Amino acid sequence: MNLVFHNPDSVAAPLGRYTHAVEVPAGQRMVFLSGQVPVALDGTVADTLAGQADQVYANITAILASLGALPSSIVKLTTFLTEEDDGTDCVRQARAKYLGEHRPASTAVFVSRLVDPSWKIEIDAVALLP
Protein backbone atom coordinates (compact mmCIF):
# COMPACT_ATOMS: atom_id res chain seq x y z
CA MET A 1 0.00 0.00 0.00
CA ASN A 2 1.53 3.28 -1.05
CA LEU A 3 -0.29 5.96 0.91
CA VAL A 4 1.19 9.40 0.33
CA PHE A 5 1.33 11.64 3.40
CA HIS A 6 1.21 15.42 2.96
CA ASN A 7 2.19 18.02 5.57
CA PRO A 8 2.73 21.16 3.47
CA ASP A 9 5.00 23.93 4.69
CA SER A 10 2.17 26.40 4.06
CA VAL A 11 0.33 25.29 7.25
CA ALA A 12 1.49 24.66 10.81
CA ALA A 13 2.93 21.22 11.48
CA PRO A 14 0.50 18.64 12.90
CA LEU A 15 -0.07 19.08 16.63
CA GLY A 16 -0.22 15.36 17.32
CA ARG A 17 0.05 11.89 15.84
CA TYR A 18 -1.65 12.66 12.54
CA THR A 19 -1.00 13.90 9.02
CA HIS A 20 -2.79 16.85 7.41
CA ALA A 21 -3.67 14.95 4.23
CA VAL A 22 -3.35 11.36 3.06
CA GLU A 23 -3.48 10.55 -0.65
CA VAL A 24 -4.91 7.19 -1.71
CA PRO A 25 -3.44 5.73 -4.91
CA ALA A 26 -5.85 5.18 -7.81
CA GLY A 27 -7.50 1.80 -8.00
CA GLN A 28 -7.27 0.99 -4.28
CA ARG A 29 -10.20 -0.63 -2.46
CA MET A 30 -11.37 1.21 0.64
CA VAL A 31 -13.38 0.13 3.67
CA PHE A 32 -15.35 2.42 5.98
CA LEU A 33 -15.55 1.24 9.59
CA SER A 34 -18.59 2.25 11.61
CA GLY A 35 -17.92 4.04 14.85
CA GLN A 36 -16.30 1.54 17.18
CA VAL A 37 -17.37 1.72 20.79
CA PRO A 38 -15.66 0.35 23.90
CA VAL A 39 -17.62 -2.90 24.14
CA ALA A 40 -15.53 -6.06 24.52
CA LEU A 41 -16.44 -9.36 22.91
CA ASP A 42 -17.98 -10.50 26.22
CA GLY A 43 -20.14 -7.35 26.34
CA THR A 44 -18.22 -5.61 29.10
CA VAL A 45 -17.26 -1.93 29.08
CA ALA A 46 -14.25 -0.59 31.00
CA ASP A 47 -14.90 2.16 33.54
CA THR A 48 -11.92 4.32 32.59
CA LEU A 49 -11.18 6.30 29.46
CA ALA A 50 -7.85 4.44 29.22
CA GLY A 51 -9.56 1.05 29.21
CA GLN A 52 -12.21 2.21 26.77
CA ALA A 53 -9.66 3.71 24.36
CA ASP A 54 -7.68 0.48 24.40
CA GLN A 55 -10.83 -1.54 23.63
CA VAL A 56 -11.87 0.74 20.76
CA TYR A 57 -8.47 0.47 19.10
CA ALA A 58 -8.48 -3.30 19.71
CA ASN A 59 -11.87 -3.48 17.95
CA ILE A 60 -10.61 -1.42 14.99
CA THR A 61 -7.50 -3.54 14.53
CA ALA A 62 -9.53 -6.77 14.88
CA ILE A 63 -11.94 -5.66 12.14
CA LEU A 64 -9.04 -4.71 9.88
CA ALA A 65 -7.32 -8.04 10.56
CA SER A 66 -10.51 -9.90 9.65
CA LEU A 67 -10.27 -8.16 6.26
CA GLY A 68 -6.57 -8.92 5.84
CA ALA A 69 -5.55 -5.31 6.52
CA LEU A 70 -3.03 -3.85 8.95
CA PRO A 71 -3.44 -0.74 11.13
CA SER A 72 -1.02 0.98 8.72
CA SER A 73 -3.79 0.82 6.11
CA ILE A 74 -5.87 3.40 8.00
CA VAL A 75 -6.33 6.56 5.97
CA LYS A 76 -8.60 8.58 8.32
CA LEU A 77 -9.81 8.43 11.92
CA THR A 78 -12.54 10.43 13.60
CA THR A 79 -12.52 10.30 17.40
CA PHE A 80 -15.45 11.37 19.55
CA LEU A 81 -14.74 11.92 23.26
CA THR A 82 -17.08 12.80 26.12
CA GLU A 83 -14.38 13.74 28.60
CA GLU A 84 -10.92 15.15 28.54
CA ASP A 85 -7.97 12.89 29.14
CA ASP A 86 -7.08 12.63 32.83
CA GLY A 87 -3.57 13.91 32.21
CA THR A 88 -2.13 10.50 31.37
CA ASP A 89 -2.59 10.97 27.62
CA CYS A 90 -4.31 7.58 27.58
CA VAL A 91 -6.05 8.00 24.22
CA ARG A 92 -2.77 8.85 22.51
CA GLN A 93 -1.09 5.95 24.30
CA ALA A 94 -3.74 3.51 23.05
CA ARG A 95 -3.40 4.92 19.55
CA ALA A 96 0.39 4.50 19.66
CA LYS A 97 0.03 0.95 21.04
CA TYR A 98 -2.12 -0.17 18.09
CA LEU A 99 -0.95 2.16 15.28
CA GLY A 100 2.71 2.59 16.17
CA GLU A 101 4.22 5.43 14.15
CA HIS A 102 1.44 5.37 11.53
CA ARG A 103 -0.12 8.84 11.31
CA PRO A 104 -3.40 8.87 9.34
CA ALA A 105 -5.47 11.98 8.79
CA SER A 106 -7.48 12.54 11.98
CA THR A 107 -10.19 14.57 13.62
CA ALA A 108 -11.02 14.64 17.34
CA VAL A 109 -14.25 16.10 18.68
CA PHE A 110 -15.58 16.54 22.21
CA VAL A 111 -19.29 15.73 22.47
CA SER A 112 -21.70 15.92 25.39
CA ARG A 113 -22.50 12.19 25.24
CA LEU A 114 -22.57 9.11 23.05
CA VAL A 115 -25.49 6.73 22.46
CA ASP A 116 -24.74 4.81 25.67
CA PRO A 117 -23.94 7.23 28.52
CA SER A 118 -21.27 4.84 29.88
CA TRP A 119 -19.22 5.18 26.70
CA LYS A 120 -16.49 7.83 26.83
CA ILE A 121 -15.05 7.31 23.33
CA GLU A 122 -16.08 6.23 19.83
CA ILE A 123 -13.85 6.11 16.76
CA ASP A 124 -14.69 5.54 13.09
CA ALA A 125 -12.11 4.79 10.44
CA VAL A 126 -11.44 4.64 6.73
CA ALA A 127 -8.80 2.16 5.55
CA LEU A 128 -7.43 0.58 2.40
CA LEU A 129 -7.83 -3.11 1.72
CA PRO A 130 -4.96 -5.21 0.40
PDB file of C-alpha atoms in Angstrom:
ATOM      1  CA  MET A   1       0.000   0.000   0.000  1.00  0.00           C
ATOM      2  CA  ASN A   2       1.527   3.279  -1.049  1.00  0.00           C
ATOM      3  CA  LEU A   3      -0.290   5.963   0.908  1.00  0.00           C
ATOM      4  CA  VAL A   4       1.191   9.399   0.333  1.00  0.00           C
ATOM      5  CA  PHE A   5       1.330  11.645   3.396  1.00  0.00           C
ATOM      6  CA  HIS A   6       1.212  15.424   2.964  1.00  0.00           C
ATOM      7  CA  ASN A   7       2.188  18.023   5.566  1.00  0.00           C
ATOM      8  CA  PRO A   8       2.725  21.159   3.466  1.00  0.00           C
ATOM      9  CA  ASP A   9       5.002  23.930   4.688  1.00  0.00           C
ATOM     10  CA  SER A  10       2.170  26.403   4.063  1.00  0.00           C
ATOM     11  CA  VAL A  11       0.333  25.287   7.246  1.00  0.00           C
ATOM     12  CA  ALA A  12       1.486  24.659  10.813  1.00  0.00           C
ATOM     13  CA  ALA A  13       2.932  21.221  11.479  1.00  0.00           C
ATOM     14  CA  PRO A  14       0.496  18.643  12.903  1.00  0.00           C
ATOM     15  CA  LEU A  15      -0.065  19.083  16.630  1.00  0.00           C
ATOM     16  CA  GLY A  16      -0.224  15.361  17.322  1.00  0.00           C
ATOM     17  CA  ARG A  17       0.050  11.889  15.838  1.00  0.00           C
ATOM     18  CA  TYR A  18      -1.649  12.661  12.542  1.00  0.00           C
ATOM     19  CA  THR A  19      -1.001  13.904   9.023  1.00  0.00           C
ATOM     20  CA  HIS A  20      -2.786  16.849   7.406  1.00  0.00           C
ATOM     21  CA  ALA A  21      -3.669  14.948   4.234  1.00  0.00           C
ATOM     22  CA  VAL A  22      -3.349  11.360   3.058  1.00  0.00           C
ATOM     23  CA  GLU A  23      -3.476  10.552  -0.647  1.00  0.00           C
ATOM     24  CA  VAL A  24      -4.905   7.194  -1.708  1.00  0.00           C
ATOM     25  CA  PRO A  25      -3.439   5.729  -4.909  1.00  0.00           C
ATOM     26  CA  ALA A  26      -5.850   5.185  -7.806  1.00  0.00           C
ATOM     27  CA  GLY A  27      -7.500   1.796  -8.002  1.00  0.00           C
ATOM     28  CA  GLN A  28      -7.274   0.991  -4.282  1.00  0.00           C
ATOM     29  CA  ARG A  29     -10.195  -0.631  -2.456  1.00  0.00           C
ATOM     30  CA  MET A  30     -11.372   1.206   0.640  1.00  0.00           C
ATOM     31  CA  VAL A  31     -13.375   0.128   3.666  1.00  0.00           C
ATOM     32  CA  PHE A  32     -15.349   2.417   5.981  1.00  0.00           C
ATOM     33  CA  LEU A  33     -15.554   1.239   9.593  1.00  0.00           C
ATOM     34  CA  SER A  34     -18.589   2.248  11.607  1.00  0.00           C
ATOM     35  CA  GLY A  35     -17.924   4.044  14.853  1.00  0.00           C
ATOM     36  CA  GLN A  36     -16.296   1.540  17.178  1.00  0.00           C
ATOM     37  CA  VAL A  37     -17.374   1.721  20.786  1.00  0.00           C
ATOM     38  CA  PRO A  38     -15.658   0.347  23.902  1.00  0.00           C
ATOM     39  CA  VAL A  39     -17.621  -2.899  24.136  1.00  0.00           C
ATOM     40  CA  ALA A  40     -15.527  -6.059  24.521  1.00  0.00           C
ATOM     41  CA  LEU A  41     -16.442  -9.359  22.906  1.00  0.00           C
ATOM     42  CA  ASP A  42     -17.980 -10.497  26.218  1.00  0.00           C
ATOM     43  CA  GLY A  43     -20.145  -7.347  26.345  1.00  0.00           C
ATOM     44  CA  THR A  44     -18.218  -5.609  29.103  1.00  0.00           C
ATOM     45  CA  VAL A  45     -17.255  -1.930  29.081  1.00  0.00           C
ATOM     46  CA  ALA A  46     -14.245  -0.588  30.997  1.00  0.00           C
ATOM     47  CA  ASP A  47     -14.903   2.158  33.544  1.00  0.00           C
ATOM     48  CA  THR A  48     -11.924   4.319  32.586  1.00  0.00           C
ATOM     49  CA  LEU A  49     -11.178   6.299  29.457  1.00  0.00           C
ATOM     50  CA  ALA A  50      -7.855   4.439  29.215  1.00  0.00           C
ATOM     51  CA  GLY A  51      -9.562   1.050  29.208  1.00  0.00           C
ATOM     52  CA  GLN A  52     -12.208   2.211  26.765  1.00  0.00           C
ATOM     53  CA  ALA A  53      -9.659   3.715  24.360  1.00  0.00           C
ATOM     54  CA  ASP A  54      -7.681   0.481  24.403  1.00  0.00           C
ATOM     55  CA  GLN A  55     -10.830  -1.535  23.631  1.00  0.00           C
ATOM     56  CA  VAL A  56     -11.872   0.741  20.761  1.00  0.00           C
ATOM     57  CA  TYR A  57      -8.466   0.466  19.101  1.00  0.00           C
ATOM     58  CA  ALA A  58      -8.482  -3.303  19.708  1.00  0.00           C
ATOM     59  CA  ASN A  59     -11.869  -3.484  17.947  1.00  0.00           C
ATOM     60  CA  ILE A  60     -10.614  -1.422  14.995  1.00  0.00           C
ATOM     61  CA  THR A  61      -7.500  -3.540  14.529  1.00  0.00           C
ATOM     62  CA  ALA A  62      -9.531  -6.768  14.877  1.00  0.00           C
ATOM     63  CA  ILE A  63     -11.941  -5.663  12.141  1.00  0.00           C
ATOM     64  CA  LEU A  64      -9.044  -4.714   9.878  1.00  0.00           C
ATOM     65  CA  ALA A  65      -7.316  -8.043  10.563  1.00  0.00           C
ATOM     66  CA  SER A  66     -10.511  -9.901   9.645  1.00  0.00           C
ATOM     67  CA  LEU A  67     -10.271  -8.164   6.258  1.00  0.00           C
ATOM     68  CA  GLY A  68      -6.569  -8.920   5.837  1.00  0.00           C
ATOM     69  CA  ALA A  69      -5.550  -5.311   6.521  1.00  0.00           C
ATOM     70  CA  LEU A  70      -3.030  -3.854   8.955  1.00  0.00           C
ATOM     71  CA  PRO A  71      -3.439  -0.736  11.126  1.00  0.00           C
ATOM     72  CA  SER A  72      -1.024   0.975   8.718  1.00  0.00           C
ATOM     73  CA  SER A  73      -3.794   0.817   6.106  1.00  0.00           C
ATOM     74  CA  ILE A  74      -5.869   3.398   8.003  1.00  0.00           C
ATOM     75  CA  VAL A  75      -6.328   6.558   5.971  1.00  0.00           C
ATOM     76  CA  LYS A  76      -8.597   8.577   8.317  1.00  0.00           C
ATOM     77  CA  LEU A  77      -9.807   8.425  11.915  1.00  0.00           C
ATOM     78  CA  THR A  78     -12.544  10.431  13.603  1.00  0.00           C
ATOM     79  CA  THR A  79     -12.520  10.296  17.398  1.00  0.00           C
ATOM     80  CA  PHE A  80     -15.450  11.366  19.552  1.00  0.00           C
ATOM     81  CA  LEU A  81     -14.736  11.922  23.260  1.00  0.00           C
ATOM     82  CA  THR A  82     -17.082  12.796  26.116  1.00  0.00           C
ATOM     83  CA  GLU A  83     -14.381  13.738  28.595  1.00  0.00           C
ATOM     84  CA  GLU A  84     -10.916  15.154  28.544  1.00  0.00           C
ATOM     85  CA  ASP A  85      -7.967  12.889  29.145  1.00  0.00           C
ATOM     86  CA  ASP A  86      -7.080  12.632  32.829  1.00  0.00           C
ATOM     87  CA  GLY A  87      -3.565  13.911  32.210  1.00  0.00           C
ATOM     88  CA  THR A  88      -2.126  10.502  31.374  1.00  0.00           C
ATOM     89  CA  ASP A  89      -2.588  10.971  27.624  1.00  0.00           C
ATOM     90  CA  CYS A  90      -4.306   7.578  27.584  1.00  0.00           C
ATOM     91  CA  VAL A  91      -6.054   7.997  24.222  1.00  0.00           C
ATOM     92  CA  ARG A  92      -2.771   8.855  22.510  1.00  0.00           C
ATOM     93  CA  GLN A  93      -1.091   5.955  24.297  1.00  0.00           C
ATOM     94  CA  ALA A  94      -3.742   3.507  23.050  1.00  0.00           C
ATOM     95  CA  ARG A  95      -3.396   4.919  19.549  1.00  0.00           C
ATOM     96  CA  ALA A  96       0.391   4.500  19.660  1.00  0.00           C
ATOM     97  CA  LYS A  97       0.030   0.949  21.041  1.00  0.00           C
ATOM     98  CA  TYR A  98      -2.117  -0.168  18.091  1.00  0.00           C
ATOM     99  CA  LEU A  99      -0.954   2.159  15.285  1.00  0.00           C
ATOM    100  CA  GLY A 100       2.706   2.592  16.169  1.00  0.00           C
ATOM    101  CA  GLU A 101       4.218   5.432  14.148  1.00  0.00           C
ATOM    102  CA  HIS A 102       1.445   5.373  11.526  1.00  0.00           C
ATOM    103  CA  ARG A 103      -0.120   8.841  11.307  1.00  0.00           C
ATOM    104  CA  PRO A 104      -3.401   8.870   9.342  1.00  0.00           C
ATOM    105  CA  ALA A 105      -5.467  11.983   8.785  1.00  0.00           C
ATOM    106  CA  SER A 106      -7.475  12.543  11.979  1.00  0.00           C
ATOM    107  CA  THR A 107     -10.194  14.572  13.616  1.00  0.00           C
ATOM    108  CA  ALA A 108     -11.017  14.638  17.336  1.00  0.00           C
ATOM    109  CA  VAL A 109     -14.250  16.099  18.683  1.00  0.00           C
ATOM    110  CA  PHE A 110     -15.576  16.540  22.211  1.00  0.00           C
ATOM    111  CA  VAL A 111     -19.291  15.727  22.471  1.00  0.00           C
ATOM    112  CA  SER A 112     -21.703  15.923  25.391  1.00  0.00           C
ATOM    113  CA  ARG A 113     -22.505  12.195  25.238  1.00  0.00           C
ATOM    114  CA  LEU A 114     -22.567   9.110  23.048  1.00  0.00           C
ATOM    115  CA  VAL A 115     -25.492   6.731  22.462  1.00  0.00           C
ATOM    116  CA  ASP A 116     -24.738   4.810  25.667  1.00  0.00           C
ATOM    117  CA  PRO A 117     -23.943   7.233  28.521  1.00  0.00           C
ATOM    118  CA  SER A 118     -21.273   4.844  29.875  1.00  0.00           C
ATOM    119  CA  TRP A 119     -19.216   5.184  26.695  1.00  0.00           C
ATOM    120  CA  LYS A 120     -16.490   7.830  26.830  1.00  0.00           C
ATOM    121  CA  ILE A 121     -15.048   7.306  23.325  1.00  0.00           C
ATOM    122  CA  GLU A 122     -16.079   6.229  19.828  1.00  0.00           C
ATOM    123  CA  ILE A 123     -13.850   6.114  16.756  1.00  0.00           C
ATOM    124  CA  ASP A 124     -14.687   5.539  13.095  1.00  0.00           C
ATOM    125  CA  ALA A 125     -12.105   4.794  10.440  1.00  0.00           C
ATOM    126  CA  VAL A 126     -11.442   4.642   6.734  1.00  0.00           C
ATOM    127  CA  ALA A 127      -8.800   2.161   5.550  1.00  0.00           C
ATOM    128  CA  LEU A 128      -7.433   0.580   2.405  1.00  0.00           C
ATOM    129  CA  LEU A 129      -7.830  -3.110   1.718  1.00  0.00           C
ATOM    130  CA  PRO A 130      -4.958  -5.213   0.400  1.00  0.00           C
TER     131      PRO A 130
END
